[in-house]
CSV table of C-alpha atoms in Angstrom, one decimal:
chain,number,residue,atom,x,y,z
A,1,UNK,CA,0.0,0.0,0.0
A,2,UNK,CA,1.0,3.2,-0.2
A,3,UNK,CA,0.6,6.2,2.0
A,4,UNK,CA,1.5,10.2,1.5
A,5,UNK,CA,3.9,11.9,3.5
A,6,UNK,CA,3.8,15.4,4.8
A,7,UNK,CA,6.2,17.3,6.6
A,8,UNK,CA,6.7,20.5,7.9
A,9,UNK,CA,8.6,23.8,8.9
A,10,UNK,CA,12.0,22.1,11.1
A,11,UNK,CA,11.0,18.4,9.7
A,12,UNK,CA,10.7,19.9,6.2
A,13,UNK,CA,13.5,21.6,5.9
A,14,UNK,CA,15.9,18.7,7.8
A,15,UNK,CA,15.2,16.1,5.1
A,16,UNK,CA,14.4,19.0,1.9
A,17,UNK,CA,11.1,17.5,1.5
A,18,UNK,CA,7.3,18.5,2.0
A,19,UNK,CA,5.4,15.8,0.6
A,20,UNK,CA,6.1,12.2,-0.7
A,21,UNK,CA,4.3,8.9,-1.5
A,22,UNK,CA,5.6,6.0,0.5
A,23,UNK,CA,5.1,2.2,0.0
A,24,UNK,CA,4.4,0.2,3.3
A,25,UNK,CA,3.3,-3.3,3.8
A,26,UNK,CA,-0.4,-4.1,4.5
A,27,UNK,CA,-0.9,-3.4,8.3
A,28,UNK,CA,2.0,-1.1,8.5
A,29,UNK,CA,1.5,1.2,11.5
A,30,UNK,CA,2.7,4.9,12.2
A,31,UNK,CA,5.4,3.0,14.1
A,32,UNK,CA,6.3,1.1,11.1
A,33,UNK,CA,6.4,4.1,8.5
A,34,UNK,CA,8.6,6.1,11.3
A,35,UNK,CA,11.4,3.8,11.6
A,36,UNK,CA,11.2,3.2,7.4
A,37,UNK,CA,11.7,7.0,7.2
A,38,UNK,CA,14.0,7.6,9.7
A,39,UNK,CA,16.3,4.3,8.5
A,40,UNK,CA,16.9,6.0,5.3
A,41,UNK,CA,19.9,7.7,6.9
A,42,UNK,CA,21.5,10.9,6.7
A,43,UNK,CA,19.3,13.5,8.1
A,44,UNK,CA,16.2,11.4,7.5
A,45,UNK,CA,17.9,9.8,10.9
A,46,UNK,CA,16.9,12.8,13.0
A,47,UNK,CA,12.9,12.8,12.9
A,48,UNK,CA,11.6,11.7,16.0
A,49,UNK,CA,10.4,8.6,16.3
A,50,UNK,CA,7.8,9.9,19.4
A,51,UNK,CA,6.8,13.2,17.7
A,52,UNK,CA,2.9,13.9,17.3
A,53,UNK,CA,1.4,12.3,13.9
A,54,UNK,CA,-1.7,13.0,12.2
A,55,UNK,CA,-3.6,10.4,9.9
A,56,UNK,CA,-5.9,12.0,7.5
A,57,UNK,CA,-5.7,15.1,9.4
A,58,UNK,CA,-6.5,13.9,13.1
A,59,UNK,CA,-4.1,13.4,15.5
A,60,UNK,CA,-2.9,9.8,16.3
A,61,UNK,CA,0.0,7.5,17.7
A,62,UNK,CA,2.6,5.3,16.9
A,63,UNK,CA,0.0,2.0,16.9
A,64,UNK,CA,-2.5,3.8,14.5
A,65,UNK,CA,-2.9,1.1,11.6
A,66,UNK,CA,-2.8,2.6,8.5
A,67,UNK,CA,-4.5,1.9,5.4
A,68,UNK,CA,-3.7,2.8,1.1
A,69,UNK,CA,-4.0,6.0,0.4
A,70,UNK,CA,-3.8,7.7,4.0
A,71,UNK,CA,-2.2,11.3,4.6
A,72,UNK,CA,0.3,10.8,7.4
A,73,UNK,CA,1.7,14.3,8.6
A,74,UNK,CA,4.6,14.5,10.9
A,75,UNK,CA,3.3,17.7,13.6
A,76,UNK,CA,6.8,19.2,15.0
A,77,UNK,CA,6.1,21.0,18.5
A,78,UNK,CA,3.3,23.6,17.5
A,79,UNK,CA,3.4,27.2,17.3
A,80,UNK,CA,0.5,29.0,16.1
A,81,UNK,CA,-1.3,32.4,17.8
B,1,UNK,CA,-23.8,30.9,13.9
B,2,UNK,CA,-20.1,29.6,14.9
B,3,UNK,CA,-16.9,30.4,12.2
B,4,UNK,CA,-13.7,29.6,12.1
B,5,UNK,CA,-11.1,30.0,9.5
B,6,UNK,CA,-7.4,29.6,8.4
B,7,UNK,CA,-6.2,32.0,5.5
B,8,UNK,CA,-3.3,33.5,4.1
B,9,UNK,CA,-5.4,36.6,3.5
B,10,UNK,CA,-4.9,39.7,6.1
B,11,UNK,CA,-7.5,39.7,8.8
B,12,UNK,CA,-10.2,42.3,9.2
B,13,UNK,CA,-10.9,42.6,13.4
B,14,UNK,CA,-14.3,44.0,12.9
B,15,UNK,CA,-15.3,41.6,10.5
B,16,UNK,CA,-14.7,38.7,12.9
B,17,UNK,CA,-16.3,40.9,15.8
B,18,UNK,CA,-19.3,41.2,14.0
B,19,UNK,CA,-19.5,37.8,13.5
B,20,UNK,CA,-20.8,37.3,16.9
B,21,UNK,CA,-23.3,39.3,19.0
B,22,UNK,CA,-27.3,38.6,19.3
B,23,UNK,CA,-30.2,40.8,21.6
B,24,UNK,CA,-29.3,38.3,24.6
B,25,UNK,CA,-25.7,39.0,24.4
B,26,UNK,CA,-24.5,41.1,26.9
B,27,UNK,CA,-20.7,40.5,26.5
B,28,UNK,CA,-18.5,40.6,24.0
B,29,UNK,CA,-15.0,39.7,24.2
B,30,UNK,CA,-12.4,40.2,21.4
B,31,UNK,CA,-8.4,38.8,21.4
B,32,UNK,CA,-5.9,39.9,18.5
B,33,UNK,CA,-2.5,38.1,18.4
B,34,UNK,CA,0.2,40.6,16.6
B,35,UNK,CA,3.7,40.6,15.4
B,36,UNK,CA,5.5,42.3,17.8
B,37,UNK,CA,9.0,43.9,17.1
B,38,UNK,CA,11.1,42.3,19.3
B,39,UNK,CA,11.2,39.2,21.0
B,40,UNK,CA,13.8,39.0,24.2
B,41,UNK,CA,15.2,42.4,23.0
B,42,UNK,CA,15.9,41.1,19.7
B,43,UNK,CA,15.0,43.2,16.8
B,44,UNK,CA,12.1,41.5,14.8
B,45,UNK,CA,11.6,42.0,11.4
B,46,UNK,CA,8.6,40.0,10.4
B,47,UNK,CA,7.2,36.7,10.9
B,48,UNK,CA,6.3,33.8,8.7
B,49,UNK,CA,3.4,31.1,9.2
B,50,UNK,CA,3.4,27.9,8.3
B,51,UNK,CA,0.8,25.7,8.4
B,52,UNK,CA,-0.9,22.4,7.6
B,53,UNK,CA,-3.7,24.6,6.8
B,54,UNK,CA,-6.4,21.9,5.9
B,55,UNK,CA,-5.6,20.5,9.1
B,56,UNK,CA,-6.1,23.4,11.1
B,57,UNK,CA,-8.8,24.6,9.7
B,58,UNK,CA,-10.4,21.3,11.1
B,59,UNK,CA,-8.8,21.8,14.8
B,60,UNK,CA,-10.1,25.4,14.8
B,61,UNK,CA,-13.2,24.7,13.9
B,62,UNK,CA,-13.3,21.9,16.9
B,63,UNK,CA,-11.5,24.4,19.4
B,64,UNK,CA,-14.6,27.5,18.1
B,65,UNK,CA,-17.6,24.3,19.0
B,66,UNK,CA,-15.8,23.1,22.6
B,67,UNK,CA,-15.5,27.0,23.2
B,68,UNK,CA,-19.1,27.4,22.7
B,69,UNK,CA,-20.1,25.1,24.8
B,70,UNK,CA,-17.8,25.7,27.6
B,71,UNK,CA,-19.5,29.4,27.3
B,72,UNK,CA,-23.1,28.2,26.6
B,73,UNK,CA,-23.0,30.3,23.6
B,74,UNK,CA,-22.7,29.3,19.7
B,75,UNK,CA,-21.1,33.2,18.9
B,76,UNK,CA,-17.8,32.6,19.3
B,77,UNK,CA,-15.5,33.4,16.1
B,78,UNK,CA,-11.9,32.7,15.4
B,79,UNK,CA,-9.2,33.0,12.6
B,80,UNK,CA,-5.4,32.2,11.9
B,81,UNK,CA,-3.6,33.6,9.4
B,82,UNK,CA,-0.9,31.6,7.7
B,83,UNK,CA,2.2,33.2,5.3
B,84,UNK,CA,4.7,35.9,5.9
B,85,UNK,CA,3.6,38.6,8.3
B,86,UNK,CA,4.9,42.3,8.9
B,87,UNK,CA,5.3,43.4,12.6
B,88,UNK,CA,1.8,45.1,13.6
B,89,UNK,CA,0.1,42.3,11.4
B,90,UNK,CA,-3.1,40.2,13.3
B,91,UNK,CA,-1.7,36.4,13.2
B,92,UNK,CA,-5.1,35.7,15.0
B,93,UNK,CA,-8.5,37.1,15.7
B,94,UNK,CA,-10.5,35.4,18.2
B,95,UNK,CA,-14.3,37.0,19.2
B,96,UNK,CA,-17.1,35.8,21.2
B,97,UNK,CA,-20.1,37.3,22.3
B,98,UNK,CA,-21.9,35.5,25.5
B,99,UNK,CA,-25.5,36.4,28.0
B,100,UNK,CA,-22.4,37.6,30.5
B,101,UNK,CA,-18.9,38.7,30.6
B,102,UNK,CA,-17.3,35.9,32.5
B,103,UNK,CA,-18.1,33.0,29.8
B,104,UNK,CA,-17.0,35.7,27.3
B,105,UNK,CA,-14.0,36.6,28.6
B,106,UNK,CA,-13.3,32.7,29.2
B,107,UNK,CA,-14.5,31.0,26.1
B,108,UNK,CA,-11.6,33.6,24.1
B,109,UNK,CA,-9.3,32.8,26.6
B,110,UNK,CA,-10.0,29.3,26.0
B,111,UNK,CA,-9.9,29.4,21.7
B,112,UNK,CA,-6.1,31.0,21.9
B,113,UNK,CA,-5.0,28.7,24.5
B,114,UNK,CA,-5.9,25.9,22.5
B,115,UNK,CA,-4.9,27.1,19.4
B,116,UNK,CA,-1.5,27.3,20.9
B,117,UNK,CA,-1.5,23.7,22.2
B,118,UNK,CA,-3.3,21.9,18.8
B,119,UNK,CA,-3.2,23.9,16.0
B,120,UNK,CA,-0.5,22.3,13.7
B,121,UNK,CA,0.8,25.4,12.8
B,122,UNK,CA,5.0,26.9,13.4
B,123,UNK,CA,6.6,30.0,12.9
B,124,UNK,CA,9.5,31.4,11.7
B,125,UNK,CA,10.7,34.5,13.4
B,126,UNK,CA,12.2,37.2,11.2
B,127,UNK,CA,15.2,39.2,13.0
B,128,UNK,CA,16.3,42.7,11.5
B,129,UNK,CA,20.0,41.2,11.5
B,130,UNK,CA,18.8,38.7,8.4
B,131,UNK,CA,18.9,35.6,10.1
B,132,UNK,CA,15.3,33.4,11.1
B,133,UNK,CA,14.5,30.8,13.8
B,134,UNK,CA,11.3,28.8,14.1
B,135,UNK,CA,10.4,29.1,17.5
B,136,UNK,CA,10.1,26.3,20.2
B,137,UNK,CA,6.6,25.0,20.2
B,138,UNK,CA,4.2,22.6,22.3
B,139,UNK,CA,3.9,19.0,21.6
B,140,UNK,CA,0.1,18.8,21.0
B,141,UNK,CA,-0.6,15.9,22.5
B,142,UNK,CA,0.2,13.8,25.0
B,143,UNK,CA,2.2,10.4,23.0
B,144,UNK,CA,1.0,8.1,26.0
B,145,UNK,CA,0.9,4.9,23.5
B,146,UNK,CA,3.3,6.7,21.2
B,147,UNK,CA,6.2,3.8,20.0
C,1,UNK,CA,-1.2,57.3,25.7
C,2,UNK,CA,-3.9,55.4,28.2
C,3,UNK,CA,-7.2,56.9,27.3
C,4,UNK,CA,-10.4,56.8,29.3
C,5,UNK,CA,-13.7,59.2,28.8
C,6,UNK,CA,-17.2,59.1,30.4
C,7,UNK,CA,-19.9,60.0,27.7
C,8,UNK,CA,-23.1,60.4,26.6
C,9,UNK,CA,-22.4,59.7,22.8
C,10,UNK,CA,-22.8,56.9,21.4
C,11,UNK,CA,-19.7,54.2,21.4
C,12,UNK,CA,-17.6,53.4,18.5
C,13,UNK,CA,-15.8,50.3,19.8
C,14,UNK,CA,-13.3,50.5,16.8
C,15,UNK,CA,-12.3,54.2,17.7
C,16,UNK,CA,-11.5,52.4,21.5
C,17,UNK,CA,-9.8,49.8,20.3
C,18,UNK,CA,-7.4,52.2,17.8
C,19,UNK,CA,-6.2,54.1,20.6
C,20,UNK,CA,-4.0,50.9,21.7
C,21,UNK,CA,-1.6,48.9,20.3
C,22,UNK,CA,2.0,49.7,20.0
C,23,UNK,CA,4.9,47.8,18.0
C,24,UNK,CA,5.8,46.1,21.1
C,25,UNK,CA,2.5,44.6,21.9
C,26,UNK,CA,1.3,41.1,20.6
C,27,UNK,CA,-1.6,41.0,22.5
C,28,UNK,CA,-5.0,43.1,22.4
C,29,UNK,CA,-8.0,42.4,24.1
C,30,UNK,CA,-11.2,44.1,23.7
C,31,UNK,CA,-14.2,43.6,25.8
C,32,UNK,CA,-17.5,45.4,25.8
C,33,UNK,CA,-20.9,45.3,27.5
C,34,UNK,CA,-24.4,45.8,25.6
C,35,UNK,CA,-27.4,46.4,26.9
C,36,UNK,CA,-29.4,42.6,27.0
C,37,UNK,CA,-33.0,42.1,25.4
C,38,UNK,CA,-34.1,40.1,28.6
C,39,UNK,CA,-33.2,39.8,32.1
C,40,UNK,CA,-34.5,36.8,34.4
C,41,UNK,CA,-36.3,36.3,31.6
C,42,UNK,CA,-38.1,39.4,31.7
C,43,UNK,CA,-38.0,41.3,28.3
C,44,UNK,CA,-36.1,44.2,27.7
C,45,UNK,CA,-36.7,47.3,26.1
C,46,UNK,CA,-33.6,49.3,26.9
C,47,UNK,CA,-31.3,50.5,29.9
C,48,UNK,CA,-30.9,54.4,31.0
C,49,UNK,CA,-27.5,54.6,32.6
C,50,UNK,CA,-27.8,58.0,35.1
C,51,UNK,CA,-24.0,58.8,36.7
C,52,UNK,CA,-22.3,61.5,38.7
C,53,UNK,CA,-20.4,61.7,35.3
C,54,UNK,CA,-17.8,64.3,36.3
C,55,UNK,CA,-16.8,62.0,39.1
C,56,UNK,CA,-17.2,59.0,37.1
C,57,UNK,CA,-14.7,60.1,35.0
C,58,UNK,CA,-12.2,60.6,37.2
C,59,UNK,CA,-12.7,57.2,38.7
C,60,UNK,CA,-12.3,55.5,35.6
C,61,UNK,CA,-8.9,57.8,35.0
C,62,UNK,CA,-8.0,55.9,38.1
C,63,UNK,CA,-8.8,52.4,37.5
C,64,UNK,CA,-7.4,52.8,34.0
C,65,UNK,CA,-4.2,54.0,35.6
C,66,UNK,CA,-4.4,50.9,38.2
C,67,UNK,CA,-4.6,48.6,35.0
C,68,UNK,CA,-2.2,50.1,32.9
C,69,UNK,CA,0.2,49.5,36.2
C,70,UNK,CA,-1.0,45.7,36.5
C,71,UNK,CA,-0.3,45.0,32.5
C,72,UNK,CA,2.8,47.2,32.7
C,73,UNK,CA,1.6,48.6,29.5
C,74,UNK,CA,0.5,52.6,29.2
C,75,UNK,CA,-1.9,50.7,26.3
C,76,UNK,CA,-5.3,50.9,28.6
C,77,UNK,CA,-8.4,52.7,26.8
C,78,UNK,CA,-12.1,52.7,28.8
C,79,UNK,CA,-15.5,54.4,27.7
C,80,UNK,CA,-18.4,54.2,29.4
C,81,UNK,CA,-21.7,55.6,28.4
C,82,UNK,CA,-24.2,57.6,30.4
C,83,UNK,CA,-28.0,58.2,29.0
C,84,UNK,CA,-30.4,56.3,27.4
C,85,UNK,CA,-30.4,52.9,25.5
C,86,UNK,CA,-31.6,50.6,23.0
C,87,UNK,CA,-30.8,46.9,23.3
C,88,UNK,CA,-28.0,46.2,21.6
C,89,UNK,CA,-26.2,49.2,22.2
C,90,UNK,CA,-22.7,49.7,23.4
C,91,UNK,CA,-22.5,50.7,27.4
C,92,UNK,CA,-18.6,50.2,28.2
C,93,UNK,CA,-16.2,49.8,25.8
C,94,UNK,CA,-12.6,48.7,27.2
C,95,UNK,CA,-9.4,47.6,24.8
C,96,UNK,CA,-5.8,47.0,26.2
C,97,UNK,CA,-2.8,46.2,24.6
C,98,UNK,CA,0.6,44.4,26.0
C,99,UNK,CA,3.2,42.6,25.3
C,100,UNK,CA,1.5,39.1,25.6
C,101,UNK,CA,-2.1,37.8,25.6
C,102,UNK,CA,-2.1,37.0,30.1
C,103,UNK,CA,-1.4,40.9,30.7
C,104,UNK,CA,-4.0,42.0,28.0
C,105,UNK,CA,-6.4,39.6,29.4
C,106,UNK,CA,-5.8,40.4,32.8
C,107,UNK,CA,-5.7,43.9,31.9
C,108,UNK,CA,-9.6,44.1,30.7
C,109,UNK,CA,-11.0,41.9,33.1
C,110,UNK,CA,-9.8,44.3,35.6
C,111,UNK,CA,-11.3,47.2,34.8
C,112,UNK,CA,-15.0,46.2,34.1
C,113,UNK,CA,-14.8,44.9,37.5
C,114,UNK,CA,-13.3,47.4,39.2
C,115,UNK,CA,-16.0,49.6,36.5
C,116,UNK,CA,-19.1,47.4,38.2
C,117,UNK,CA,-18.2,48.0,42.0
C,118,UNK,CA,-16.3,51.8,41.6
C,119,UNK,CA,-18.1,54.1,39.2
C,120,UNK,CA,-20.4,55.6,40.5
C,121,UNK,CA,-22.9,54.7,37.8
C,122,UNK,CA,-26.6,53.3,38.3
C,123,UNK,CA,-28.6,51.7,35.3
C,124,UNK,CA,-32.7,51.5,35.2
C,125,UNK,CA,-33.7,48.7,33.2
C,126,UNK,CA,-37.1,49.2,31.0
C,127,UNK,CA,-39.3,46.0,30.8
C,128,UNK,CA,-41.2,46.1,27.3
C,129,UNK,CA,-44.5,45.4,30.0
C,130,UNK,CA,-43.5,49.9,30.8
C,131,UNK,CA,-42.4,49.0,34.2
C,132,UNK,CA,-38.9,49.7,35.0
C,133,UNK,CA,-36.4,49.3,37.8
C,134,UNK,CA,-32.3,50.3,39.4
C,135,UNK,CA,-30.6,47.1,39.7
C,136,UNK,CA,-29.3,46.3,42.3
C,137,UNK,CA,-25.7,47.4,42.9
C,138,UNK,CA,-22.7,47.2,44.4
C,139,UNK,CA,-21.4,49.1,47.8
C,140,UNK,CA,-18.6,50.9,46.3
C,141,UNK,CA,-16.3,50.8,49.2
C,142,UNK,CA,-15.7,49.1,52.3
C,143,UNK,CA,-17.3,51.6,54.8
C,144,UNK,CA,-15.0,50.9,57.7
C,145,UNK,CA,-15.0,53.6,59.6
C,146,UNK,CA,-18.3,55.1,58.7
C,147,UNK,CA,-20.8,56.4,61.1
D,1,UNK,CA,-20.7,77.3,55.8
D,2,UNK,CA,-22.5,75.8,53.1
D,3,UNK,CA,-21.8,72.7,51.1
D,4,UNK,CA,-23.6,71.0,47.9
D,5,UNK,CA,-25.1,67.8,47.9
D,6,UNK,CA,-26.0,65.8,45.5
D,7,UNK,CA,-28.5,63.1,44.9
D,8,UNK,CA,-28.7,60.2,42.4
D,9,UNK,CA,-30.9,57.6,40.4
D,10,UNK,CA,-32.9,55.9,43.6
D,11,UNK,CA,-31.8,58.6,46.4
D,12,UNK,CA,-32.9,61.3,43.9
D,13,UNK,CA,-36.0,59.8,43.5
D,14,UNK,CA,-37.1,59.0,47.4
D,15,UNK,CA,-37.0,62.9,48.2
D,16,UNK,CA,-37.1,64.5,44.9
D,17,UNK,CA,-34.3,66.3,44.9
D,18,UNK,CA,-31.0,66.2,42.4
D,19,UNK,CA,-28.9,69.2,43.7
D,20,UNK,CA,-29.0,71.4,46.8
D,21,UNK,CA,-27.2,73.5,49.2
D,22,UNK,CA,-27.4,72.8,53.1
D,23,UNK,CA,-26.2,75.3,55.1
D,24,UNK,CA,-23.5,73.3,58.0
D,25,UNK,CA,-22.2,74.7,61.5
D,26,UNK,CA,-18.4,75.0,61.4
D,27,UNK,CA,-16.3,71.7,62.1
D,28,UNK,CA,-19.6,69.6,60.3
D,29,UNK,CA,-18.4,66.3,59.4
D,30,UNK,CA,-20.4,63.5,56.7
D,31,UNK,CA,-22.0,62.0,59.5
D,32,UNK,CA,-23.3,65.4,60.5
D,33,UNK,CA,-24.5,66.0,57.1
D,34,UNK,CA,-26.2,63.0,56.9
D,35,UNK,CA,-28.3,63.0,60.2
D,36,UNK,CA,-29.2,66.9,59.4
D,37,UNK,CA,-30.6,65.2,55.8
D,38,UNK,CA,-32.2,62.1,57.4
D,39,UNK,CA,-33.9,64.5,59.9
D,40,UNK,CA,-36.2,66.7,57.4
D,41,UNK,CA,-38.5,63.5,57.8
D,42,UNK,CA,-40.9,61.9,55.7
D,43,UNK,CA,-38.5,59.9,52.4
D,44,UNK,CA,-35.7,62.0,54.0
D,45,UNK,CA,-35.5,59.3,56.8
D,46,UNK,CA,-34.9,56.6,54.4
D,47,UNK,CA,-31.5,58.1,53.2
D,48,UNK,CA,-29.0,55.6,54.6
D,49,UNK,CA,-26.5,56.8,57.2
D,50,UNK,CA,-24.3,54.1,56.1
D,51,UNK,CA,-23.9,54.5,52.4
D,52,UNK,CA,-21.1,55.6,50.6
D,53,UNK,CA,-20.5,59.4,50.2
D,54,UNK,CA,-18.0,61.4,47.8
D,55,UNK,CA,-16.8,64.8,48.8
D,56,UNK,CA,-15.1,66.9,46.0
D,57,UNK,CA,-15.8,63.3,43.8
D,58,UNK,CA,-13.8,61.1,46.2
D,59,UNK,CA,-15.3,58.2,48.2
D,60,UNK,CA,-15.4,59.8,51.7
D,61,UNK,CA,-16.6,57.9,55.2
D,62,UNK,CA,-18.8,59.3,57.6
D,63,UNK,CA,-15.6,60.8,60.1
D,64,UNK,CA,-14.6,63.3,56.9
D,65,UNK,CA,-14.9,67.0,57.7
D,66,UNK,CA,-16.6,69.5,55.6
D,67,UNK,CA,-15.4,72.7,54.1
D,68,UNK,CA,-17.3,75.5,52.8
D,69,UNK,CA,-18.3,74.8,49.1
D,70,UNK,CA,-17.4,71.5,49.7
D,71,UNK,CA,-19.1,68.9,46.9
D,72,UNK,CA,-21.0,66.5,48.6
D,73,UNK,CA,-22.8,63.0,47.1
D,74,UNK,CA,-24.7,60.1,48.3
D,75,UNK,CA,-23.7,57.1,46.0
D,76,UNK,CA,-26.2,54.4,46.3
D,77,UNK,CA,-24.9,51.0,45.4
D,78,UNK,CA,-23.5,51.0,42.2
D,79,UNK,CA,-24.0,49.5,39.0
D,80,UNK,CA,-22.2,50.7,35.7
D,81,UNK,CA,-20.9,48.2,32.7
């Protein structure tokens, strides 16, 4: 399956990347697409691994199943007002 | 009659306050978030926004319907602004109109304290000496189950 | 450039909330109080506000003063209107800015209370049945030492 | 000496009155004012002794001492905003 990545602000800038398709086995979990991104080395190693996701634009965690065709957002520490 | 927003447009203050307000309204309480010029005695410039804007939206519009019912009141309006900002810019408008002042003053209170916690959005402060910083944030939730 | 008046013209809240806000300030919070359409249930058809205005306006010089010290912020603007009126109509207009949102906050919230229990202000409500009543009020001072 | 006094919104309207001048012996103080107003009778007697009272636009207590011309006002509970 595969899944779109976005990133933001710190965690966009670290890996030079706001958005990207990524292909996970079925029953792949936040956890799962975490350590796929963060194994492919370089600065890729420096997104947290316990960081706040979203799935499809709500908030979730690291045992949050996902499914083809999900938007998974890594949220760096928020800032808005 | 509830409304929330996230734009990269500039915000108009009396639009959002007359957003709110009904004949059993006796209170109306308006916030504005600005860009100030100078953050620990260092020279700002400007400010930049950036947001997961479809995202927010969502969360704000949450944050505006827990607001009105904490304040027993569905006039309660609130916008962020997203994109490069000039000092003396409104980042965020927040207005509520309530029967009494207290769940007026509260319910604003309340929508920028929140926005602050769970809206995904980070900034990038400006400095007049060229250089930028995003500033230190909040996580927005607590990871209990996280990996 | 804290700013306070006691008048019988009509309100322009935007006029209030222009005379704060200063390119150190990233907060500004605006509150003000309208006259209701129903009290207790009891229909409304408009409020006369009678005051010992010369006094009241020194007063609110004082609590504006008071605030202005609590926010440390000279940003504190009050109004607060004597005569007759409709529902719907603005009665007390307050805006302060400051630094950050807790002083602003702070900052308003103290002077309509200190407005409710110091200015020596007294409202009549008119009931749309013709009747009409002074609400009850607050003693303005602790009369310790009074005869 | 003689001091103003001045009535307002429920006060005014138990004796009628908005403005006056009451003539005071020398040395006078609130209190003194107060029991002088009280004892014209009828709504007069209703005035409370133990309200507050501004002189020259100052809250006051009942121990303050008059002056000639001084400015002197009952202020029933109060109710702005």
């Amino acid at each position: 399956m595969e899944v779109t990545v976005l990133l933001f602000a710190a965690h966009r800038e670290l890996v030079g990347a706001h958005d990207m398709v990524v292909s996970l086995p079925d029953g792949a979990t936040v956890r799962t697409l975490l350590v796929e991104l963060r194994g492919r080395g370089g600065n890729w190693a420096d997104l947290p691994l316990h960081g706040a996701v979203a799935v499809n634009r709500k908030y979730a965690d690291g045992e949050t199943v996902l499914s083809d065709g999900d938007e998974v957002a890594l949220i760096p520490p928020v800032a808005g007002g | 009659m509830s409304w929330s927003d996230v734009t990269y447009d500039p915000i108009d203050s009396s639009d959002v306050l007359e957003r709110v307000g009904t004949p059993e309204d006796g209170a109306v309480a308006l916030f504005l978030g600005i860009v100030r010029n100078s953050n620990d005695d260092r020279p700002v410039a400007g400010m930049e926004y950036e947001g997961y804007a479809d995202m927010a939206r969502e969360q704000l519009a949450v944050i505006v319907t827990e607001a009105a019912e904490r304040a027993d009141s569905d006039r309660v309006a609130a916008v962020h602004r997203l994109g490069e900002l000039a000092v003396g810019e409104v980042s965020v408008a927040i207005a509520v109109s309530a029967p009494h002042r207290g769940e007026a003053f509260d319910a604003a209170r309340f929508v920028i304290e929140e926005i602050k916690t769970r809206l995904p959005i980070w900034k990038r402060e400006r400095y007049l000496d060229g250089e930028a910083e995003w500033l230190e944030g909040h996580l927005p939730l607590a990871r209990e189950g996280a990996p």
